[in-house]
mmCIF file of C-alpha atoms in Angstrom:
data_model
loop_
_atom_site.group_PDB
_atom_site.id
_atom_site.type_symbol
_atom_site.label_atom_id
_atom_site.label_comp_id
_atom_site.label_asym_id
_atom_site.label_seq_id
_atom_site.Cartn_x
_atom_site.Cartn_y
_atom_site.Cartn_z
ATOM 1 C CA MET A 25 -21.434 3.025 19.509
ATOM 2 C CA LEU A 26 -19.024 3.436 16.607
ATOM 3 C CA TYR A 27 -19.126 7.191 17.188
ATOM 4 C CA HIS A 28 -17.957 6.637 20.758
ATOM 5 C CA ALA A 29 -15.287 4.221 19.510
ATOM 6 C CA TYR A 30 -14.092 6.974 17.177
ATOM 7 C CA LYS A 31 -14.097 9.608 19.946
ATOM 8 C CA GLN A 32 -12.084 7.263 22.184
ATOM 9 C CA HIS A 33 -9.567 6.668 19.349
ATOM 10 C CA LEU A 34 -10.316 2.936 19.277
ATOM 11 C CA MET A 35 -10.122 3.032 15.475
ATOM 12 C CA ASP A 36 -6.565 4.360 15.468
ATOM 13 C CA VAL A 37 -4.101 1.617 14.582
ATOM 14 C CA ILE A 38 -0.316 1.235 14.445
ATOM 15 C CA VAL A 39 0.812 -1.560 12.123
ATOM 16 C CA GLY A 40 4.305 -3.008 11.769
ATOM 17 C CA PRO A 41 5.935 -6.279 10.660
ATOM 18 C CA GLU A 42 5.198 -7.745 14.093
ATOM 19 C CA SER A 43 1.454 -7.101 13.802
ATOM 20 C CA SER A 44 0.558 -10.092 11.637
ATOM 21 C CA PRO A 45 2.275 -13.083 9.974
ATOM 22 C CA GLN A 46 1.064 -11.648 6.652
ATOM 23 C CA LEU A 47 3.175 -8.536 7.281
ATOM 24 C CA LYS A 48 6.275 -10.232 8.656
ATOM 25 C CA ASP A 49 8.292 -9.854 5.441
ATOM 26 C CA LEU A 50 6.183 -7.222 3.703
ATOM 27 C CA LEU A 51 6.767 -4.052 5.738
ATOM 28 C CA PHE A 52 10.469 -3.732 4.988
ATOM 29 C CA THR A 53 12.372 -1.344 2.756
ATOM 30 C CA SER A 54 14.802 -4.050 1.601
ATOM 31 C CA CYS A 55 13.406 -7.337 0.340
ATOM 32 C CA GLY A 56 14.703 -10.789 1.156
ATOM 33 C CA THR A 57 13.483 -13.711 -0.913
ATOM 34 C CA GLY A 58 9.957 -12.385 -1.437
ATOM 35 C CA PHE A 59 8.058 -9.168 -2.122
ATOM 36 C CA CYS A 60 8.262 -6.140 0.160
ATOM 37 C CA ILE A 61 6.957 -2.587 0.122
ATOM 38 C CA GLY A 62 10.451 -1.290 -0.673
ATOM 39 C CA GLU A 63 10.079 -2.590 -4.228
ATOM 40 C CA PHE A 64 6.725 -0.914 -4.677
ATOM 41 C CA LEU A 65 7.273 2.651 -3.440
ATOM 42 C CA GLY A 66 9.737 4.386 -5.745
ATOM 43 C CA ALA A 67 13.247 4.705 -4.347
ATOM 44 C CA LEU A 68 12.257 3.729 -0.791
ATOM 45 C CA GLY A 69 14.672 0.794 -0.671
ATOM 46 C CA ASP A 70 17.581 2.902 -1.941
ATOM 47 C CA GLN A 71 16.962 5.897 0.325
ATOM 48 C CA TYR A 72 16.215 3.902 3.491
ATOM 49 C CA PRO A 73 17.801 0.439 3.145
ATOM 50 C CA ASN A 74 17.228 -2.313 5.716
ATOM 51 C CA ARG A 75 14.524 -0.487 7.667
ATOM 52 C CA GLN A 76 11.169 -1.608 9.016
ATOM 53 C CA VAL A 77 8.093 0.296 7.844
ATOM 54 C CA GLU A 78 5.397 1.395 10.291
ATOM 55 C CA VAL A 79 1.912 2.449 9.189
ATOM 56 C CA VAL A 80 -0.145 4.693 11.480
ATOM 57 C CA PHE A 81 -3.861 5.031 10.744
ATOM 58 C CA THR A 82 -5.975 7.677 12.475
ATOM 59 C CA ALA A 83 -9.714 8.012 11.856
ATOM 60 C CA ARG A 84 -10.714 11.561 10.841
ATOM 61 C CA LYS A 85 -14.440 11.133 11.470
ATOM 62 C CA ALA A 86 -16.895 8.488 12.646
ATOM 63 C CA PRO A 87 -17.781 5.866 9.989
ATOM 64 C CA LEU A 88 -20.869 6.249 7.818
ATOM 65 C CA ILE A 89 -22.925 3.040 7.966
ATOM 66 C CA VAL A 90 -25.944 1.773 6.024
ATOM 67 C CA PHE A 91 -27.575 -1.563 6.931
ATOM 68 C CA VAL A 92 -29.342 -3.699 4.313
ATOM 69 C CA GLU A 93 -30.781 -6.974 5.672
ATOM 70 C CA ASN A 94 -27.771 -8.882 7.035
ATOM 71 C CA ARG A 95 -25.196 -6.707 5.284
ATOM 72 C CA ALA A 96 -23.532 -3.518 6.451
ATOM 73 C CA ARG A 97 -21.925 -1.041 4.068
ATOM 74 C CA PHE A 98 -19.658 1.486 5.690
ATOM 75 C CA ARG A 99 -17.221 4.216 4.764
ATOM 76 C CA LEU A 100 -14.279 5.284 6.875
ATOM 77 C CA HIS A 101 -12.188 8.432 6.387
ATOM 78 C CA GLY A 102 -8.743 8.556 7.930
ATOM 79 C CA ARG A 103 -5.172 9.783 7.884
ATOM 80 C CA MET A 104 -2.494 7.239 6.988
ATOM 81 C CA ASN A 105 1.131 8.104 7.701
ATOM 82 C CA MET A 106 4.107 5.865 6.981
ATOM 83 C CA PHE A 107 7.359 5.841 8.951
ATOM 84 C CA VAL A 108 10.691 4.063 8.735
ATOM 85 C CA ARG A 109 11.908 2.740 12.061
ATOM 86 C CA PRO A 110 15.519 3.168 13.228
ATOM 87 C CA ASN A 111 17.855 0.253 12.624
ATOM 88 C CA ASN A 112 20.728 1.494 14.815
ATOM 89 C CA PRO A 113 21.326 4.104 17.557
ATOM 90 C CA GLN A 114 22.375 6.724 14.996
ATOM 91 C CA GLN A 115 19.038 6.580 13.174
ATOM 92 C CA VAL A 116 15.680 8.016 14.231
ATOM 93 C CA LYS A 117 12.097 7.176 13.379
ATOM 94 C CA GLU A 118 11.182 9.277 10.348
ATOM 95 C CA MET A 119 7.881 9.980 8.613
ATOM 96 C CA ILE A 120 8.226 9.310 4.886
ATOM 97 C CA ILE A 121 4.622 9.621 3.654
ATOM 98 C CA ARG A 122 1.618 11.599 4.845
ATOM 99 C CA SER A 123 -1.727 10.849 3.210
ATOM 100 C CA ASP A 124 -5.498 10.801 3.558
ATOM 101 C CA THR A 125 -7.481 7.655 2.845
ATOM 102 C CA THR A 126 -11.118 6.682 2.321
ATOM 103 C CA MET A 127 -12.278 3.070 2.584
ATOM 104 C CA THR A 128 -15.666 1.725 1.514
ATOM 105 C CA ALA A 129 -16.395 -1.853 2.568
ATOM 106 C CA ASN A 130 -19.234 -4.369 2.671
ATOM 107 C CA VAL A 131 -19.606 -6.640 5.690
ATOM 108 C CA ASN A 132 -21.818 -9.738 5.562
ATOM 109 C CA MET A 133 -22.891 -11.199 8.902
ATOM 110 C CA TRP A 134 -24.737 -14.318 10.022
ATOM 111 C CA ILE A 135 -25.341 -16.439 13.113
ATOM 112 C CA ASN A 136 -23.214 -19.559 13.576
ATOM 113 C CA GLY A 137 -24.307 -21.430 16.688
ATOM 114 C CA THR A 138 -23.877 -19.017 19.576
ATOM 115 C CA ARG A 139 -21.665 -16.594 17.684
ATOM 116 C CA ILE A 140 -22.130 -13.859 15.116
ATOM 117 C CA VAL A 141 -19.569 -14.199 12.328
ATOM 118 C CA GLY A 142 -19.079 -12.776 8.859
ATOM 119 C CA ASN A 143 -16.765 -11.722 6.081
ATOM 120 C CA ALA A 144 -15.792 -8.470 4.408
ATOM 121 C CA THR A 145 -15.074 -7.147 0.936
ATOM 122 C CA ILE A 146 -13.355 -3.841 0.208
ATOM 123 C CA GLU A 147 -15.329 -1.975 -2.431
ATOM 124 C CA ASN A 148 -12.965 0.962 -2.698
ATOM 125 C CA LEU A 149 -9.741 2.149 -1.060
ATOM 126 C CA ASP A 150 -8.474 5.571 -2.118
ATOM 127 C CA PHE A 151 -5.309 7.365 -1.066
ATOM 128 C CA LYS A 152 -4.577 11.072 -1.434
ATOM 129 C CA LEU A 153 -0.879 11.832 -1.167
ATOM 130 C CA LEU A 154 -0.218 14.916 0.974
ATOM 131 C CA GLU A 155 3.550 14.733 1.445
ATOM 132 C CA THR A 156 6.368 12.344 0.556
ATOM 133 C CA LYS A 157 10.112 12.166 1.185
ATOM 134 C CA ILE A 158 10.559 9.257 -1.222
ATOM 135 C CA ASN A 159 11.918 9.946 -4.682
ATOM 136 C CA ASP A 160 9.814 8.805 -7.654
ATOM 137 C CA VAL A 161 6.588 8.633 -5.634
ATOM 138 C CA ASP A 162 3.695 10.798 -6.838
ATOM 139 C CA GLN A 163 -0.100 10.651 -6.588
ATOM 140 C CA ALA A 164 -0.417 8.241 -9.516
ATOM 141 C CA SER A 165 2.068 5.686 -8.196
ATOM 142 C CA PHE A 166 0.916 6.057 -4.601
ATOM 143 C CA GLY A 167 -2.726 5.673 -5.610
ATOM 144 C CA ASP A 168 -1.933 2.199 -6.922
ATOM 145 C CA LEU A 169 -1.264 1.229 -3.315
ATOM 146 C CA GLY A 170 -5.048 1.034 -2.905
ATOM 147 C CA LEU A 171 -5.166 -2.170 -4.958
ATOM 148 C CA PHE A 172 -2.545 -3.770 -2.758
ATOM 149 C CA GLY A 173 -4.006 -2.443 0.493
ATOM 150 C CA ALA A 174 -7.551 -3.552 -0.330
ATOM 151 C CA GLU A 175 -6.512 -7.192 -0.631
ATOM 152 C CA PHE A 176 -4.744 -7.118 2.718
ATOM 153 C CA LEU A 177 -7.608 -5.325 4.491
ATOM 154 C CA GLU A 178 -10.146 -7.836 3.172
ATOM 155 C CA LYS A 179 -8.139 -10.665 4.709
ATOM 156 C CA LEU A 180 -7.686 -8.743 7.950
ATOM 157 C CA LEU A 181 -11.345 -7.789 8.424
ATOM 158 C CA THR A 182 -12.565 -11.253 7.434
ATOM 159 C CA GLU A 183 -10.172 -12.850 9.925
ATOM 160 C CA ILE A 184 -11.556 -10.632 12.682
ATOM 161 C CA LEU A 185 -15.148 -11.369 11.668
ATOM 162 C CA GLN A 186 -14.485 -15.110 11.541
ATOM 163 C CA LEU A 187 -13.412 -14.960 15.183
ATOM 164 C CA GLY A 188 -16.910 -13.638 15.823
ATOM 165 C CA ILE A 189 -18.577 -12.480 19.007
ATOM 166 C CA THR A 190 -20.908 -14.301 21.348
ATOM 167 C CA MET A 191 -24.531 -13.287 20.994
ATOM 168 C CA PRO A 192 -25.792 -10.710 23.524
ATOM 169 C CA SER A 193 -27.154 -12.171 26.731
ATOM 170 C CA MET A 194 -28.398 -11.103 30.156
ATOM 171 C CA GLN A 195 -24.862 -11.566 31.472
ATOM 172 C CA GLY A 196 -23.636 -8.434 29.711
ATOM 173 C CA SER A 197 -21.985 -7.275 26.529
ATOM 174 C CA PRO A 198 -20.423 -9.785 24.173
ATOM 175 C CA SER A 199 -16.673 -10.016 23.832
ATOM 176 C CA MET A 200 -14.373 -10.982 20.997
ATOM 177 C CA LYS A 201 -13.376 -14.631 21.047
ATOM 178 C CA GLY A 202 -9.716 -15.605 20.868
ATOM 179 C CA THR A 203 -6.769 -13.260 20.645
ATOM 180 C CA TYR A 204 -5.735 -10.911 17.891
ATOM 181 C CA GLU A 205 -2.940 -8.390 17.601
ATOM 182 C CA PHE A 206 -5.040 -5.635 16.058
ATOM 183 C CA ARG A 207 -7.059 -5.033 19.232
ATOM 184 C CA ARG A 208 -8.299 -1.617 18.194
ATOM 185 C CA ILE A 209 -9.688 -2.895 14.887
ATOM 186 C CA SER A 210 -11.320 -5.758 16.758
ATOM 187 C CA ASN A 211 -13.019 -3.272 19.070
ATOM 188 C CA TRP A 212 -14.730 -1.291 16.331
ATOM 189 C CA MET A 213 -15.657 -4.385 14.326
ATOM 190 C CA ASN A 214 -17.118 -5.775 17.555
ATOM 191 C CA ALA A 215 -19.145 -2.584 17.933
ATOM 192 C CA LEU A 216 -20.364 -2.860 14.335
ATOM 193 C CA LEU A 217 -21.651 -6.376 14.982
ATOM 194 C CA GLU A 218 -23.376 -5.292 18.191
ATOM 195 C CA ILE A 219 -25.183 -2.470 16.387
ATOM 196 C CA SER A 220 -26.315 -4.849 13.639
ATOM 197 C CA PHE A 221 -27.543 -7.749 15.726
ATOM 198 C CA GLY A 222 -28.199 -6.298 19.176
ATOM 199 C CA PRO A 223 -31.863 -5.417 18.456
ATOM 200 C CA LEU A 224 -32.551 -9.000 17.349
ATOM 201 C CA PHE A 225 -31.811 -10.254 20.846
ATOM 202 C CA GLY A 226 -33.403 -7.508 22.901
ATOM 203 C CA LYS A 227 -30.158 -5.674 23.622
ATOM 204 C CA ARG A 228 -30.839 -2.173 24.982
#
């Protein structure tokens, strides 16, 4: 099922400041009162002031998954490109970083009433810098982004898993409860839960 999700590009995600309250002030090149990515990535804030940052993730292959009891360990390989969005009619959307990434995560799942829920921990998040237009950004400094990104992804995946899915029934496939802005991530996490627990309830 995850292979089909990959082939249908359901794992491809576009993330911007509007995607989550956690990113509202973070994905900017110029910081207000708090921390933003412009302070972290070299001269980003000086070269592209007052711009929104957009992150585009594209899966490069289907995830590798190993199940152990009620835990799933999976690895996902992808391409992560970063863009700055235009702030006025004279500007254009511009790619500033092109990179490859590999994520290894552990997902714990359990049954809560009529739903399957869980949480996630990021074991490893590696970035390989392929191209950059930002001064003072190299592989060493960009690789440190993995520490920052892992914390955010843990919160994101756990939030999705806490929404849960209804257990499979004769009425058809389960669906994700509630609403969430990262619909594509929800789809493949939903598929992961179905693969893990479907056989327990006679799902074919």
